[in-house]
Amino acid sequence: QVQLVESGGGLVQAGGSLRLSCAASGRTLSSYAMGWFRQAPGKEREFVASISWSGSSKRYTDSVKGRFTISRDNAKNTVYLQMNSLKPEDTAVYYCAARAERGIYFREWEYDYWGQGTQVTVSS
């Protein structure tokens, strides 16, 4: 079974940048659609970004569009989330997810595998 491990979270000031990584083990990610979700305290988990298995299609939630970029390097079995111009409202635990199907997805129930999450905290 695929295991996903997120890294790159931490504390950053508003306006700063972070790059999250999601490394997979057990299987290669070349045929997996991937996504990033986040959950802030007291809020439901929400979609952030997704990418097709080939990397040719990407989708973002409106609140991060223009600031975040999702990408993947299938040779390294890794998916990235570059986060620029961070805002305090971006503070959340960020989760990596994978679906063993072609396509692009943005709903939580569409994904098969999940990482443990990495904390991102943006200060004012």
CSV table of C-alpha atoms in Angstrom, one decimal:
chain,number,residue,atom,x,y,z
A,1,GLN,CA,0.0,0.0,0.0
A,2,VAL,CA,1.2,3.5,-0.8
A,3,GLN,CA,2.6,5.5,2.1
A,4,LEU,CA,2.7,9.3,1.9
A,5,VAL,CA,4.9,11.5,4.1
A,6,GLU,CA,4.6,15.3,4.1
A,7,SER,CA,7.4,17.6,5.1
A,8,GLY,CA,8.3,21.3,4.8
A,9,GLY,CA,5.8,22.8,7.2
A,10,GLY,CA,6.8,25.3,9.9
A,11,LEU,CA,6.4,28.8,11.1
A,12,VAL,CA,6.6,31.7,8.7
A,13,GLN,CA,5.7,35.4,8.7
A,14,ALA,CA,2.9,36.7,6.6
A,15,GLY,CA,4.1,37.4,3.1
A,16,GLY,CA,6.7,34.6,3.3
A,17,SER,CA,6.9,31.3,1.5
A,18,LEU,CA,7.1,27.6,2.2
A,19,ARG,CA,7.5,24.6,0.0
A,20,LEU,CA,5.7,21.4,1.1
A,21,SER,CA,6.8,18.0,-0.1
A,22,CYS,CA,4.9,14.7,-0.2
A,23,ALA,CA,7.1,11.7,-0.7
A,24,ALA,CA,5.7,8.3,-1.5
A,25,SER,CA,6.9,4.8,-0.8
A,26,GLY,CA,5.7,1.4,-1.6
A,27,ARG,CA,4.6,2.3,-5.1
A,28,THR,CA,5.5,4.9,-7.7
A,29,LEU,CA,3.2,7.9,-8.2
A,30,SER,CA,3.4,8.0,-11.9
A,31,SER,CA,-0.1,6.7,-12.3
A,32,TYR,CA,-1.7,8.5,-9.4
A,33,ALA,CA,-3.7,11.7,-9.2
A,34,MET,CA,-2.6,13.8,-6.3
A,35,GLY,CA,-4.0,16.5,-4.1
A,36,TRP,CA,-3.4,18.8,-1.1
A,37,PHE,CA,-6.0,19.5,1.5
A,38,ARG,CA,-5.8,21.5,4.7
A,39,GLN,CA,-7.6,21.7,8.0
A,40,ALA,CA,-7.6,24.6,10.5
A,41,PRO,CA,-8.7,24.3,14.1
A,42,GLY,CA,-12.5,24.3,14.3
A,43,LYS,CA,-12.9,24.1,10.6
A,44,GLU,CA,-13.6,21.3,8.1
A,45,ARG,CA,-10.9,19.9,5.9
A,46,GLU,CA,-10.9,21.8,2.7
A,47,PHE,CA,-9.5,21.3,-0.8
A,48,VAL,CA,-6.4,23.2,-1.7
A,49,ALA,CA,-4.9,22.0,-4.9
A,50,SER,CA,-4.8,18.9,-7.1
A,51,ILE,CA,-2.8,17.6,-10.1
A,52,SER,CA,-3.4,14.8,-12.6
A,53,TRP,CA,-1.1,11.8,-12.9
A,54,SER,CA,0.7,13.3,-15.8
A,55,GLY,CA,1.0,16.8,-14.3
A,56,SER,CA,-0.8,18.3,-17.3
A,57,SER,CA,-3.9,19.4,-15.4
A,58,LYS,CA,-4.0,21.4,-12.1
A,59,ARG,CA,-6.8,22.8,-10.0
A,60,TYR,CA,-6.8,25.2,-7.1
A,61,THR,CA,-9.3,26.5,-4.6
A,62,ASP,CA,-10.0,30.2,-5.2
A,63,SER,CA,-8.4,31.4,-1.9
A,64,VAL,CA,-4.9,30.2,-3.0
A,65,LYS,CA,-5.1,30.7,-6.7
A,66,GLY,CA,-2.2,32.8,-7.9
A,67,ARG,CA,-0.2,32.2,-4.7
A,68,PHE,CA,0.1,28.4,-4.5
A,69,THR,CA,1.6,26.1,-7.1
A,70,ILE,CA,1.2,22.3,-7.2
A,71,SER,CA,3.8,20.3,-9.1
A,72,ARG,CA,5.1,16.7,-9.2
A,73,ASP,CA,8.3,14.9,-10.0
A,74,ASN,CA,7.3,11.3,-10.8
A,75,ALA,CA,10.9,10.2,-11.1
A,76,LYS,CA,11.3,11.2,-7.4
A,77,ASN,CA,7.9,9.9,-6.4
A,78,THR,CA,7.3,13.4,-4.9
A,79,VAL,CA,4.6,16.0,-5.1
A,80,TYR,CA,5.2,19.6,-4.1
A,81,LEU,CA,3.1,22.6,-3.0
A,82,GLN,CA,4.9,25.9,-3.3
A,83,MET,CA,3.2,28.5,-1.2
A,84,ASN,CA,3.9,32.2,-1.7
A,85,SER,CA,2.5,35.3,-0.2
A,86,LEU,CA,1.3,33.4,2.8
A,87,LYS,CA,-1.5,34.8,5.0
A,88,PRO,CA,-2.5,34.0,8.6
A,89,GLU,CA,-5.6,32.4,7.3
A,90,ASP,CA,-3.4,29.8,5.5
A,91,THR,CA,-2.5,28.4,9.0
A,92,ALA,CA,-3.6,24.8,9.0
A,93,VAL,CA,-2.4,21.2,8.9
A,94,TYR,CA,-1.8,20.3,5.3
A,95,TYR,CA,-2.4,16.8,4.1
A,96,CYS,CA,-1.2,15.1,0.9
A,97,ALA,CA,-3.6,12.6,-0.8
A,98,ALA,CA,-3.4,10.2,-3.7
A,99,ARG,CA,-5.9,8.4,-5.9
A,100,ALA,CA,-4.9,5.4,-8.0
A,101,GLU,CA,-6.9,6.6,-11.0
A,102,ARG,CA,-6.4,8.8,-14.0
A,103,GLY,CA,-8.0,12.2,-13.8
A,104,ILE,CA,-8.1,15.2,-11.5
A,105,TYR,CA,-10.1,15.4,-8.2
A,106,PHE,CA,-10.9,17.9,-5.6
A,107,ARG,CA,-13.2,16.1,-3.1
A,108,GLU,CA,-12.0,14.3,0.0
A,109,TRP,CA,-13.9,11.1,-0.6
A,110,GLU,CA,-12.3,10.7,-4.1
A,111,TYR,CA,-8.9,10.0,-2.6
A,112,ASP,CA,-7.6,6.6,-1.5
A,113,TYR,CA,-4.4,7.3,0.4
A,114,TRP,CA,-3.5,10.1,2.9
A,115,GLY,CA,-0.4,11.3,4.7
A,116,GLN,CA,-0.3,12.3,8.4
A,117,GLY,CA,-0.1,16.0,7.7
A,118,THR,CA,2.4,18.8,8.3
A,119,GLN,CA,1.7,22.0,10.3
A,120,VAL,CA,1.9,25.3,8.6
A,121,THR,CA,1.6,28.4,10.8
A,122,VAL,CA,1.6,31.9,9.4
A,123,SER,CA,2.1,34.8,11.9
A,124,SER,CA,1.0,38.4,11.4
